[in-house]
CSV table of C-alpha atoms and ligand atoms in Angstrom, one decimal:
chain,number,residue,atom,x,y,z
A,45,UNK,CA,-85.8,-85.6,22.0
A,46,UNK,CA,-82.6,-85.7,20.2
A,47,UNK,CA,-80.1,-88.8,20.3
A,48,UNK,CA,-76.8,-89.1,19.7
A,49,UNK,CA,-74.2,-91.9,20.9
A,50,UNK,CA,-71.8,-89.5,22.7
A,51,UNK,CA,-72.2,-86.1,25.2
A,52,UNK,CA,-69.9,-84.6,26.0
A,53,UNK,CA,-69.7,-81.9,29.0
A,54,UNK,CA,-67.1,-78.8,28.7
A,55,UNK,CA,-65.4,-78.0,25.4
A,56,UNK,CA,-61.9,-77.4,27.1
A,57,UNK,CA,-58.8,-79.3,26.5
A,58,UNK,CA,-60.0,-82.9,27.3
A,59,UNK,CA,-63.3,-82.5,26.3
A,60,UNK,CA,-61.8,-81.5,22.8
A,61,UNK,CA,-59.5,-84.2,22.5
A,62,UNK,CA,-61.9,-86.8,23.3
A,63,UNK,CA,-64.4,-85.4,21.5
A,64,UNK,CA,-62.7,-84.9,17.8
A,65,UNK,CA,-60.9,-88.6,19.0
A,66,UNK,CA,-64.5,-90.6,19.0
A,67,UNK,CA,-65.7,-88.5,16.0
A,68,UNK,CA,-63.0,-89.9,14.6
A,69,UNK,CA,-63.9,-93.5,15.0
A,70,UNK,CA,-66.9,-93.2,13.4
A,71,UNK,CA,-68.6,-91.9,17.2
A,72,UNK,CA,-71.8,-89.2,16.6
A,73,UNK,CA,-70.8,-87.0,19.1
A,74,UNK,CA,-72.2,-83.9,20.6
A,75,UNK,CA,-69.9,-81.6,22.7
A,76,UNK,CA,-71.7,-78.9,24.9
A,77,UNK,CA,-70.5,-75.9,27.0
A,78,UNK,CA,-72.0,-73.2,29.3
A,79,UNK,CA,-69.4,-70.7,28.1
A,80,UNK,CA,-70.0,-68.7,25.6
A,81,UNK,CA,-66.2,-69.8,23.6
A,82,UNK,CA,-64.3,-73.2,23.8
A,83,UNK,CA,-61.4,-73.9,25.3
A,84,UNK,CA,-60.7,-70.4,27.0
A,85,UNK,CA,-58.0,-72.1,29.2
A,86,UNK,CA,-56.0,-72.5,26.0
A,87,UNK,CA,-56.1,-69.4,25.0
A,88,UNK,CA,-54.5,-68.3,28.3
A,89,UNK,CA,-52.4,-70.6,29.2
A,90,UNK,CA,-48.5,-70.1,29.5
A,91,UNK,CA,-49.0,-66.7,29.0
A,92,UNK,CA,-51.0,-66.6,25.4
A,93,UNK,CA,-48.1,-68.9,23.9
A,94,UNK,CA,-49.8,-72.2,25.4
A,95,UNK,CA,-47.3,-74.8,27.3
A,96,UNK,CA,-49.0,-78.0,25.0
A,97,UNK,CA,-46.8,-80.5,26.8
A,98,UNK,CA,-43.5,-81.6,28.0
A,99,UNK,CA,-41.0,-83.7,26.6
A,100,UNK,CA,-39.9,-85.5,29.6
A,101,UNK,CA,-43.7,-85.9,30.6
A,102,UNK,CA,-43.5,-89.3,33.2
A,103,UNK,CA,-46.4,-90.2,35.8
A,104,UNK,CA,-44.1,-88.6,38.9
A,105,UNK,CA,-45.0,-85.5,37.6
A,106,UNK,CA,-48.7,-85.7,38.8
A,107,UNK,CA,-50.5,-85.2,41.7
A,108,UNK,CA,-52.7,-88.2,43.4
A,109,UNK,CA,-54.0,-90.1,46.1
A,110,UNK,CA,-53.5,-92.7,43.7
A,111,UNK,CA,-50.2,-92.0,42.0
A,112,UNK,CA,-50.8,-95.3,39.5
A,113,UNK,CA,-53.8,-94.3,38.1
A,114,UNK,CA,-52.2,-92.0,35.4
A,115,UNK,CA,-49.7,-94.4,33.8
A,116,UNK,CA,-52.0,-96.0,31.5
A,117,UNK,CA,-52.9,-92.8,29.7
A,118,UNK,CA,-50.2,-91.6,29.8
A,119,UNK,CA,-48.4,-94.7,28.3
A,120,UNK,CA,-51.5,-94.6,25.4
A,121,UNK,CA,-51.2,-90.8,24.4
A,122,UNK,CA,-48.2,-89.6,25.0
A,123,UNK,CA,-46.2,-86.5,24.2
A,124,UNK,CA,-45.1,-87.0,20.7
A,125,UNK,CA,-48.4,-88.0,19.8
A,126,UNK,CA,-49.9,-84.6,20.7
A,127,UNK,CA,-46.2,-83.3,19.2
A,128,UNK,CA,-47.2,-85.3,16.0
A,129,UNK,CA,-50.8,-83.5,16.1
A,130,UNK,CA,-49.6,-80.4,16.3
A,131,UNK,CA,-46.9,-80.6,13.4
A,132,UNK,CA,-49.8,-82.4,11.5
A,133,UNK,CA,-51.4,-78.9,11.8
A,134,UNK,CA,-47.8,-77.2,10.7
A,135,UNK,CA,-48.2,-75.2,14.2
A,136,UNK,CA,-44.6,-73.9,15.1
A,137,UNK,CA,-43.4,-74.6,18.8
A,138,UNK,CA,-40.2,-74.4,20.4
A,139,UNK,CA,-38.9,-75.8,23.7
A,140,UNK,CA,-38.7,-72.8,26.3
A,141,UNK,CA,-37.0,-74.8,29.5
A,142,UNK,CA,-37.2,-78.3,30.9
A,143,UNK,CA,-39.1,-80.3,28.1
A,144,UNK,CA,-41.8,-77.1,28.1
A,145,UNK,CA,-43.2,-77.0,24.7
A,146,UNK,CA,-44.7,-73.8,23.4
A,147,UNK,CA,-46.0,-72.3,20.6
A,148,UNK,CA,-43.6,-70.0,18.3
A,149,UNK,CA,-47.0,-67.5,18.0
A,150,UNK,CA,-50.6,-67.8,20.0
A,151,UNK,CA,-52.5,-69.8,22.5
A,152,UNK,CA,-55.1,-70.1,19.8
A,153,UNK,CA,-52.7,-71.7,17.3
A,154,UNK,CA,-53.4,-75.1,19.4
A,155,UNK,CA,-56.7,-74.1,20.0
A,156,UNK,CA,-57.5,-74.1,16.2
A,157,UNK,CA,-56.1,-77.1,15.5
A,158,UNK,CA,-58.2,-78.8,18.3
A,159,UNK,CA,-61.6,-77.0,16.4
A,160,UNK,CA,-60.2,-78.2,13.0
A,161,UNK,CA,-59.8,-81.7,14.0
A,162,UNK,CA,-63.4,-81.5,15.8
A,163,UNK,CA,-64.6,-79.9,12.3
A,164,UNK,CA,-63.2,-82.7,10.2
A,165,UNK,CA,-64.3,-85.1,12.2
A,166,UNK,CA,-68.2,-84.3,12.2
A,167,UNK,CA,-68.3,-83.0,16.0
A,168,UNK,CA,-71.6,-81.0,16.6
A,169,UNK,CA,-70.5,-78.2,18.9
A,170,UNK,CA,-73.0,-76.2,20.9
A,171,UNK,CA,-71.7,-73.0,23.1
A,172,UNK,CA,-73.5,-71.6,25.9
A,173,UNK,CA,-75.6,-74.6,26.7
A,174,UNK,CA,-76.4,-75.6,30.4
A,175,UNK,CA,-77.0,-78.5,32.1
A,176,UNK,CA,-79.8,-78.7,34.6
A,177,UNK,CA,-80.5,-82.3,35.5
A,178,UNK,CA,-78.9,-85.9,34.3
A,179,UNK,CA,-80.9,-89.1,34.5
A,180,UNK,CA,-79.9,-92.9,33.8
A,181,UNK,CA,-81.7,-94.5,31.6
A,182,UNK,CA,-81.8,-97.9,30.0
A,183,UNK,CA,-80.0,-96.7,27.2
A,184,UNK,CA,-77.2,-94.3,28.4
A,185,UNK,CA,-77.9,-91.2,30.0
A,186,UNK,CA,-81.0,-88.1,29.6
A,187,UNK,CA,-80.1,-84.9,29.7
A,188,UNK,CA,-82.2,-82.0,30.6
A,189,UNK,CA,-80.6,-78.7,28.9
A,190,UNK,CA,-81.2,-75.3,27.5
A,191,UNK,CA,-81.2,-76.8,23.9
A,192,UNK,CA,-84.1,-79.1,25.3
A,193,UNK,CA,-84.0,-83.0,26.0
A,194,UNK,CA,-80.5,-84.9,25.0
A,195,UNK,CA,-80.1,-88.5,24.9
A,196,UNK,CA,-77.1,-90.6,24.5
A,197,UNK,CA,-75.2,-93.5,24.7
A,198,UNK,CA,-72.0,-92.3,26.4
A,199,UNK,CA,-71.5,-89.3,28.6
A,200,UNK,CA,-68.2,-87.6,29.1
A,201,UNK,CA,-67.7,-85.5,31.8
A,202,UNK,CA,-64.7,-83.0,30.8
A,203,UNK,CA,-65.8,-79.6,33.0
A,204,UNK,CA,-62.2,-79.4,34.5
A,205,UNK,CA,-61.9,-78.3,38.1
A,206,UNK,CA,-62.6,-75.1,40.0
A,207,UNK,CA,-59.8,-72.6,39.0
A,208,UNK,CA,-60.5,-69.0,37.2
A,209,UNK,CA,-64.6,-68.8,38.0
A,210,UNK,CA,-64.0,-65.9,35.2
A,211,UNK,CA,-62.9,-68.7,32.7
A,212,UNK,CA,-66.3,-71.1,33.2
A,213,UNK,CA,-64.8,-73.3,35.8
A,214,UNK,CA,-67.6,-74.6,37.9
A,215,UNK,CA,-68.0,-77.6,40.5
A,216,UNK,CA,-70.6,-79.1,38.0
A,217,UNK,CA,-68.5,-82.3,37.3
A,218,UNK,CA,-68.1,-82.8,41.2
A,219,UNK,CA,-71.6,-82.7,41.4
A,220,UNK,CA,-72.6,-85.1,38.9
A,221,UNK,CA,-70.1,-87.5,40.2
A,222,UNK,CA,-71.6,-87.4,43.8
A,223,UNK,CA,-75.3,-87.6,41.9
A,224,UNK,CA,-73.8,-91.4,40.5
A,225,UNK,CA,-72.5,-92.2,43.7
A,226,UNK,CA,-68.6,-91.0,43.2
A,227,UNK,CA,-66.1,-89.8,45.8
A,228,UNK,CA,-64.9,-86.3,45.4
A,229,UNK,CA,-61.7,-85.7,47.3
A,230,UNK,CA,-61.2,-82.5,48.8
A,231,UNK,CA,-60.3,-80.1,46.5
A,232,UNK,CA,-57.8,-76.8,46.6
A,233,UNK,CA,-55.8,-74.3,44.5
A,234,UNK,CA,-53.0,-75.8,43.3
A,235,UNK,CA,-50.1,-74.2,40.7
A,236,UNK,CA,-50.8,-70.8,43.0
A,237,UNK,CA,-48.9,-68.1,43.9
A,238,UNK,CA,-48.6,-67.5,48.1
A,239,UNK,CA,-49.8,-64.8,50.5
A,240,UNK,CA,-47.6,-63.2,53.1
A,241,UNK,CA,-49.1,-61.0,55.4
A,242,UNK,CA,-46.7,-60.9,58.0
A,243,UNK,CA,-44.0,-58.4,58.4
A,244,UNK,CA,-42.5,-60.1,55.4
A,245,UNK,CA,-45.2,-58.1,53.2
A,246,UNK,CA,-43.4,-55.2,53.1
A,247,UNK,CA,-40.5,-56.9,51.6
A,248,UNK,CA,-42.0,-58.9,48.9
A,249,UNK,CA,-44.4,-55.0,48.6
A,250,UNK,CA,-40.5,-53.5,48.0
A,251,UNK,CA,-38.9,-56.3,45.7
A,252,UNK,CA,-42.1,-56.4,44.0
A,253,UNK,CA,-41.2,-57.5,40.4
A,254,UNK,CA,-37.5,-58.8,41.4
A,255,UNK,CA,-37.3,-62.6,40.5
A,256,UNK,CA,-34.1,-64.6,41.5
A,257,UNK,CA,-33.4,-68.4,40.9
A,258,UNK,CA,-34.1,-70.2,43.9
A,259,UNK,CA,-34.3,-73.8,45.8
A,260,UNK,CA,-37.6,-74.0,47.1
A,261,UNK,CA,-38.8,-76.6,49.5
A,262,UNK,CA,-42.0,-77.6,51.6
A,263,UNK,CA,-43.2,-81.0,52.6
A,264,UNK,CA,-40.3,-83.2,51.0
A,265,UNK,CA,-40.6,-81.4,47.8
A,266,UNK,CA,-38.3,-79.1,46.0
A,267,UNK,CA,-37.8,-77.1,43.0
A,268,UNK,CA,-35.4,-75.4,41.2
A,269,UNK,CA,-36.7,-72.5,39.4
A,270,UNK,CA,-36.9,-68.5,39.6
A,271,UNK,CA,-39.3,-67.2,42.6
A,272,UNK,CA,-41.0,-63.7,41.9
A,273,UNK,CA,-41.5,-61.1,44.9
A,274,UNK,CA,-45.0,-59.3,44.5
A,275,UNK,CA,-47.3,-56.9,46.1
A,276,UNK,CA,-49.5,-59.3,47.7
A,277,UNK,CA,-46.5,-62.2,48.6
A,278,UNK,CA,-44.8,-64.7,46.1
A,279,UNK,CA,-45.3,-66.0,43.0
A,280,UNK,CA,-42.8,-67.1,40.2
A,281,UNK,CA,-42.3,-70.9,38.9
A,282,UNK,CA,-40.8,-72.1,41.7
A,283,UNK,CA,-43.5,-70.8,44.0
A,284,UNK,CA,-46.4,-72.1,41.9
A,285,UNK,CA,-44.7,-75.5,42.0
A,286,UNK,CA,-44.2,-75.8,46.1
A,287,UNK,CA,-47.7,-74.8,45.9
A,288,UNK,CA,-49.3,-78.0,45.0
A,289,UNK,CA,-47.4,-79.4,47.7
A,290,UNK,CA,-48.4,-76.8,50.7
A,291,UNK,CA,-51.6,-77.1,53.4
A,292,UNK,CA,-52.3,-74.2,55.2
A,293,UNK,CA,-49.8,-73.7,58.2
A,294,UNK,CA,-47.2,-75.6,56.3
A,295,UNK,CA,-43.5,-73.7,56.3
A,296,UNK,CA,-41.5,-73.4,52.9
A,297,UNK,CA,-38.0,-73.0,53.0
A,298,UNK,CA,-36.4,-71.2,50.3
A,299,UNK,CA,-32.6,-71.3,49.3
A,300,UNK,CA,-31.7,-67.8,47.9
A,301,UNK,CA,-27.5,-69.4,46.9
A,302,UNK,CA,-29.1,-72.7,45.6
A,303,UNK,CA,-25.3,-73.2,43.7
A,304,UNK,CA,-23.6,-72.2,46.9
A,305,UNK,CA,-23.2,-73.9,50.5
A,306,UNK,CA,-24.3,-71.0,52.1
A,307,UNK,CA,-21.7,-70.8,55.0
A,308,UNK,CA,-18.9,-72.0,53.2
A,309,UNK,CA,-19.3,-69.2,50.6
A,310,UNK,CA,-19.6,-66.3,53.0
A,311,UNK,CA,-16.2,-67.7,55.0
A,312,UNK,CA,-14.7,-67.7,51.3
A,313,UNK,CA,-15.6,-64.8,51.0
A,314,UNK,CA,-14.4,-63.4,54.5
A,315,UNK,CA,-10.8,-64.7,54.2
A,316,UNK,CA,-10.8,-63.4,50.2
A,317,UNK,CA,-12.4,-60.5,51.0
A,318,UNK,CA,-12.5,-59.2,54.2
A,319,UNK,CA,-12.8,-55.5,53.7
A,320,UNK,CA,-16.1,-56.0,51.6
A,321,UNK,CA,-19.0,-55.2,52.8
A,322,UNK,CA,-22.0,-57.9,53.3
A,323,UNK,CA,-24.6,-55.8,50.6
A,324,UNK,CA,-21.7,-55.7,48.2
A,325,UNK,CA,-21.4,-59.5,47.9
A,326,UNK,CA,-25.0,-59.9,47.9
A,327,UNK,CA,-25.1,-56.9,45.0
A,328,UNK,CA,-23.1,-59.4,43.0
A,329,UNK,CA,-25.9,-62.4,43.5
A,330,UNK,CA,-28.8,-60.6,43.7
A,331,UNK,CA,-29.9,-57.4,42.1
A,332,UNK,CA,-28.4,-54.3,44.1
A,333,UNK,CA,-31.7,-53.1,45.5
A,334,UNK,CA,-32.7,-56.7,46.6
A,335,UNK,CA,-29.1,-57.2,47.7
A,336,UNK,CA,-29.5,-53.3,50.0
A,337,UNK,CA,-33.2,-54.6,51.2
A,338,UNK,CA,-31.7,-58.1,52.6
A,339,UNK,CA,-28.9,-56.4,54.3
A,340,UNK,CA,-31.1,-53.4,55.7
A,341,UNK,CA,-34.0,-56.0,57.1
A,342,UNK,CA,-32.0,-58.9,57.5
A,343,UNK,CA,-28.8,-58.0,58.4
A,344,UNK,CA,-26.2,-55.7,59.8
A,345,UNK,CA,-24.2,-55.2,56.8
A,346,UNK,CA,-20.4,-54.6,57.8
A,347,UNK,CA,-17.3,-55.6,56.6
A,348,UNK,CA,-17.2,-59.5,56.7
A,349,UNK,CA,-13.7,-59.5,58.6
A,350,UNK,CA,-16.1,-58.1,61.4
A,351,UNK,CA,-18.2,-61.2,61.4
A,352,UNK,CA,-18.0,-63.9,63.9
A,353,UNK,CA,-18.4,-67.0,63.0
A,354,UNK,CA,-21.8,-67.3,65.0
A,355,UNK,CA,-23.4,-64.1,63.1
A,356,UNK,CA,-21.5,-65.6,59.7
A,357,UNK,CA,-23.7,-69.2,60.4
A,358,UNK,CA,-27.1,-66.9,61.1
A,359,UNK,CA,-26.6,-65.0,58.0
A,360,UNK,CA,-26.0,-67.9,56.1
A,361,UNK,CA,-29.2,-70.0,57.4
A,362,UNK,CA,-31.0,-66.7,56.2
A,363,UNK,CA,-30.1,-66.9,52.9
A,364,UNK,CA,-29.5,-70.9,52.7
A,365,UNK,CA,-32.3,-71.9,54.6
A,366,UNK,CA,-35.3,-68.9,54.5
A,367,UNK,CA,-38.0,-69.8,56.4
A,368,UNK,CA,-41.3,-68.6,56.0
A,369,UNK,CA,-45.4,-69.2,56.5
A,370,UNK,CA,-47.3,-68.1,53.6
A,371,UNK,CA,-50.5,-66.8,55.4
A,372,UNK,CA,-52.5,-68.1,52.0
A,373,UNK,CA,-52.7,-68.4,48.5
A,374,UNK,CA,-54.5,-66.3,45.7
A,375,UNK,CA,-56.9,-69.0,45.7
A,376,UNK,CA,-58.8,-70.2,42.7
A,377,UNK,CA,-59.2,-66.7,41.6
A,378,UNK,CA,-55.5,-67.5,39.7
A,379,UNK,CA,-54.7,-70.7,40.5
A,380,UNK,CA,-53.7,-72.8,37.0
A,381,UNK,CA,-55.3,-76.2,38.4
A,382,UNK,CA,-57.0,-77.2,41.0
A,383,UNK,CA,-55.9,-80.4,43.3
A,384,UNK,CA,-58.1,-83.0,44.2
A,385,UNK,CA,-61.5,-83.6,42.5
A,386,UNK,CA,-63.3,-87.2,41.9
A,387,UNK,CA,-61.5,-90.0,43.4
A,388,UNK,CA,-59.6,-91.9,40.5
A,389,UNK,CA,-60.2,-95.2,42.8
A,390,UNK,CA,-63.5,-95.5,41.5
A,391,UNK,CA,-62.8,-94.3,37.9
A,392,UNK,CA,-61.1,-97.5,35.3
A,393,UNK,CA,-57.8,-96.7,34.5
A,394,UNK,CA,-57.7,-98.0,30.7
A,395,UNK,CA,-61.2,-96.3,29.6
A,396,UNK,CA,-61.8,-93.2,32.4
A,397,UNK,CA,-65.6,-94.5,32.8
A,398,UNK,CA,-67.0,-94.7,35.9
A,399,UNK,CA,-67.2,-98.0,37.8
A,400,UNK,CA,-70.4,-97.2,39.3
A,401,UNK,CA,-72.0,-95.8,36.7
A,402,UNK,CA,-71.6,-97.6,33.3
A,403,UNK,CA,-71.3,-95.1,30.5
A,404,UNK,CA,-70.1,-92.2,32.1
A,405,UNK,CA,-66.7,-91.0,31.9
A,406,UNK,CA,-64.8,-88.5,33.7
A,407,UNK,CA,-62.0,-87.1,31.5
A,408,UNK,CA,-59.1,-84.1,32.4
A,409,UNK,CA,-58.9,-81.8,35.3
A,410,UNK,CA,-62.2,-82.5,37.0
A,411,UNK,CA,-60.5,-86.1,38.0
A,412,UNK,CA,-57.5,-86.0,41.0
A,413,UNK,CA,-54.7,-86.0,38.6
A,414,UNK,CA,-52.7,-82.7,38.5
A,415,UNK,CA,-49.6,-81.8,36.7
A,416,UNK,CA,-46.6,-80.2,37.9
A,417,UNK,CA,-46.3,-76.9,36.3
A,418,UNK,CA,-44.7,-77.0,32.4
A,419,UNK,CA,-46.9,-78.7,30.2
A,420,UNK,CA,-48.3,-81.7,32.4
A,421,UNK,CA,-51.7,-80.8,33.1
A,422,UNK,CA,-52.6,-80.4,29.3
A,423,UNK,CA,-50.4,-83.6,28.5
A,424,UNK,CA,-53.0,-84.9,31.1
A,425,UNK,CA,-55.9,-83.4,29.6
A,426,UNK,CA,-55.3,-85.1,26.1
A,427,UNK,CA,-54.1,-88.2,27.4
A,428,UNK,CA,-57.4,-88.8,28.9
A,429,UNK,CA,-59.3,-87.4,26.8
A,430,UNK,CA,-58.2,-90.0,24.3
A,431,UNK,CA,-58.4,-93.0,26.5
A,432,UNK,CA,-61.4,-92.1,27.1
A,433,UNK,CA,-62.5,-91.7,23.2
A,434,UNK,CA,-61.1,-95.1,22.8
A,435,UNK,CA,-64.1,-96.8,24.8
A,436,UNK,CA,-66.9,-94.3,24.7
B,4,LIG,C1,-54.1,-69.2,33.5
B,4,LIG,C2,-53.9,-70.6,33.2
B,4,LIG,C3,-52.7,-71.0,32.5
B,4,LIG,C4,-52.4,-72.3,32.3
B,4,LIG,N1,-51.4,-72.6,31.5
B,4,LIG,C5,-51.1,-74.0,31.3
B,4,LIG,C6,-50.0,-74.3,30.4
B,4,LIG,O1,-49.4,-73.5,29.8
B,4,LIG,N2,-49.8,-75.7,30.3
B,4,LIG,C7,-50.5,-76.6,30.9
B,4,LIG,O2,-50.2,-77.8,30.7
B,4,LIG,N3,-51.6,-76.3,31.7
B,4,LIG,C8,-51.9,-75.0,31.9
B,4,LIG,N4,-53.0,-74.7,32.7
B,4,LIG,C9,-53.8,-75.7,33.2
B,4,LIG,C10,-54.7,-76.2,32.0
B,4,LIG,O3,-55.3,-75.1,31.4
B,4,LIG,C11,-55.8,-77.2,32.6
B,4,LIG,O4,-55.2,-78.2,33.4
B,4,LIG,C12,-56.6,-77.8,31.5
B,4,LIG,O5,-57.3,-76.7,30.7
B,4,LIG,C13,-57.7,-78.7,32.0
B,4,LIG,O6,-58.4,-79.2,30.9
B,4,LIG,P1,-60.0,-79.6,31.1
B,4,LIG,O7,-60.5,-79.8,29.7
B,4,LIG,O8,-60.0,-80.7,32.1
B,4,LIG,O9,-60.7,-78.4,31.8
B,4,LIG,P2,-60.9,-76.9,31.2
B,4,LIG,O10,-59.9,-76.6,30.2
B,4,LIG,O11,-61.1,-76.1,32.4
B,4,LIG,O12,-62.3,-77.0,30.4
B,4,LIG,C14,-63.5,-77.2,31.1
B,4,LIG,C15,-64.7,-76.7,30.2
B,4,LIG,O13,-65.9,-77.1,30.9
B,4,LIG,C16,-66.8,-76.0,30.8
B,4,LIG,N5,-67.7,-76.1,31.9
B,4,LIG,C17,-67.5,-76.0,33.2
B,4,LIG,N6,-68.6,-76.1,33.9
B,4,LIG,C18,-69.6,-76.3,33.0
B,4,LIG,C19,-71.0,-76.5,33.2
B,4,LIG,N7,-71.6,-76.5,34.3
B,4,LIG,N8,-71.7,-76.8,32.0
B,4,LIG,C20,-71.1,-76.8,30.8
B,4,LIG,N9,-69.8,-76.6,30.7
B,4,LIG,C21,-69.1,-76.4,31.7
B,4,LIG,C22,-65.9,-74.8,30.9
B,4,LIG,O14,-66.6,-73.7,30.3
B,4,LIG,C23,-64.7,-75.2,30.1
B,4,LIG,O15,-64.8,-74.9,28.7
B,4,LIG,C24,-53.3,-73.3,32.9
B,4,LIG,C25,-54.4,-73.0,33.6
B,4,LIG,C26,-54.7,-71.6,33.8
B,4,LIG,C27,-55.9,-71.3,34.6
């Protein structure tokens, strides 16, 4: 049986960090996956470029039942120690939008430099290893896996959460937190794009590709950003944002003039232009095929002097104030994180170990902390990573 002080489970962005951040103090640590390749997440996040983190990371931008639980982390490992990392490593990044950091060239620019550290710092990394049973022992914690009996001291659960089956996500953390007597809140896709399969299908189908800056809203939550029509419904940042924040049945409303009041535009536009037609004004928000679908499907485009002031305030509430059901979302299939997972009430704030099982520790996505879109969930994944290192 082989010993070693620290395990720990899923080679991804926490389990990385933490792993390369006890090797670092001196920690003999062993850091096993099921996948074949670490850190695959990485590699395709924010579109191959990698969103690292965000410079105006704060704890509002995550997703809890227990909102608090993320400030100490956070507070310990912050941005522009992760920016400091990275430059350490000579890795070019620029910002993109809104504090999202991203790298100049590839995904596996951070990757490498995560490997690199874990090099350095004496981290024994073994792919496509599984798990098939956990004990407690006197000692720490037994391990029964594919490279035969493990023992250690420490065991850090880093397996993430159930998004992108394709990319090794499994419910494995969930279940060892129930075997050591955890709470697992109820998970869902979260940072996903919607399903429409009402009549409104056929216009997403037709705008399919068009992307316009929009105010979205749902449950007390909105966000500014571009929204994407597609095939199956809508996706874009905006969309994957209001995600997080939607339960099935829930409406979103969606302001298509988000720098306009709605109705006082169009009456400006009626007294300055009365001989215009409805689509033409549109043509010169939207693009001119979005602009001729709204006006066919939503409208009856005329000249606005033939409005009355009653069709002019229905028009407006379309565009101002466009309400719709999303009959779904893609699911886990493409969702970037998954909401929920083991309850943070039972988990210690200042070391991520378990308070009902001492030496275990619960470290990134597999927890119920999720980021906003932008850089926040990996901010999240090193932040606890290292807390975690810090104890383990
Ligand atoms: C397509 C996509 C793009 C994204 N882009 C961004 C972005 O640009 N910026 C951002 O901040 N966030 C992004 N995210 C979210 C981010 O990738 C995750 O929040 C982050 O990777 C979570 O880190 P983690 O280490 O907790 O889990 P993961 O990175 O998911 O790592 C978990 C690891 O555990 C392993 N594992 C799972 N089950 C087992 C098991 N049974 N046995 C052994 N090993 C196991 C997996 O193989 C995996 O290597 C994106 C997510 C996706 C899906």
């Amino acid at each position: 049986m082989r010993s070693t002080d620290i395990i720990v489970i899923g080679a991804g962005a926490a389990g990385l960090m933490c792993a390369m951040t006890a090797a670092a103090r001196g920690r003999r640590v062993l850091l096993i996956d099921h996948a074949n390749k670490p850190g695959k997440k990485i590699l395709m996040s924010g579109g191959g470029r990698c969103n690292f983190t965000n410079l105006y990371t704060e704890p509002s931008n995550f997703l809890s039942q227990n909102p608090h639980f993320c400030k100490s982390a956070l507070a310990r490992y912050t941005q522009w120690d992760f920016i400091e990392l990275v430059s350490k490593h000579a890795v070019p990044y620029h910002e993109k939008k809104l504090g999202q950091l991203f790298c100049d060239n590839k995904s596996s620019d951070i990757l490498g430099l995560l490997l690199s550290e874990c090099e350095q710092t004496g981290v024994e990394l073994r792919m496509d290893t599984s798990v098939q049973q956990i004990d407690k022992t006197e000692g720490g914690y037994q391990l029964q896996t594919s490279l035969g009996t493990l023992a250690c001291a420490s065991l850090v659960v880093a397996t993430g959460g159930l998004s992108i089956p394709t990319l090794g996500a499994t419910g494995f953390g969930y279940q060892i937190a129930r075997q050591f007597g955890h709470s697992v809140l109820p998970t869902r896709a979260g940072l996903v794009p919607f399903t429409i399969t009402d009549q409104l299908k056929e216009l997403c189908g037709e705008l399919s590709g068009t992307s316009v800056d929009a105010l979205v809203s749902c449950n007390d939550s909105s966000f500014r950003e571009n929204i994407l029509f597609t095939h199956r419904g809508l996706s874009g940042p905006a969309i994957l944002q209001i995600s997080s924040f939607w339960q099935p049945g829930d409406s979103v409303e969606i302001n298509l003039l988000p720098d306009h009041d709605a109705l006082g535009w169009l009456q400006q536009q009626q007294s300055e232009r009365p001989n215009s037609e409805l689509k033409t004004l549109l043509g010169e928000v939207f693009t001119k095929k979005m602009a001729n679908l709204l006006a066919e499907q939503w409208f009856v485009s005329k000249p606005m002097k033939q409005y009355t002031p009653g069709e002019l305030a229905a028009v407006a509430e379309q565009l101002g104030n466009w309400t719709l059901v999303p009959a779904g979302t893609e699911g886990y299939r493409t969702a970037e994180v998954t909401l929920g997972g083991v309850d943070t009430r039972e988990v210690s704030s200042k070391t991520m170990e378990s308070l009902k099982s001492p030496g275990l520790y619960f470290v990134g996505e597999v927890l119920d902390v999720s980021g906003h879109l932008g850089g926040f969930n990996f901010q999240w994944a090193w932040a606890s990573g290292y807390a975690a290192a810090q104890f383990a």
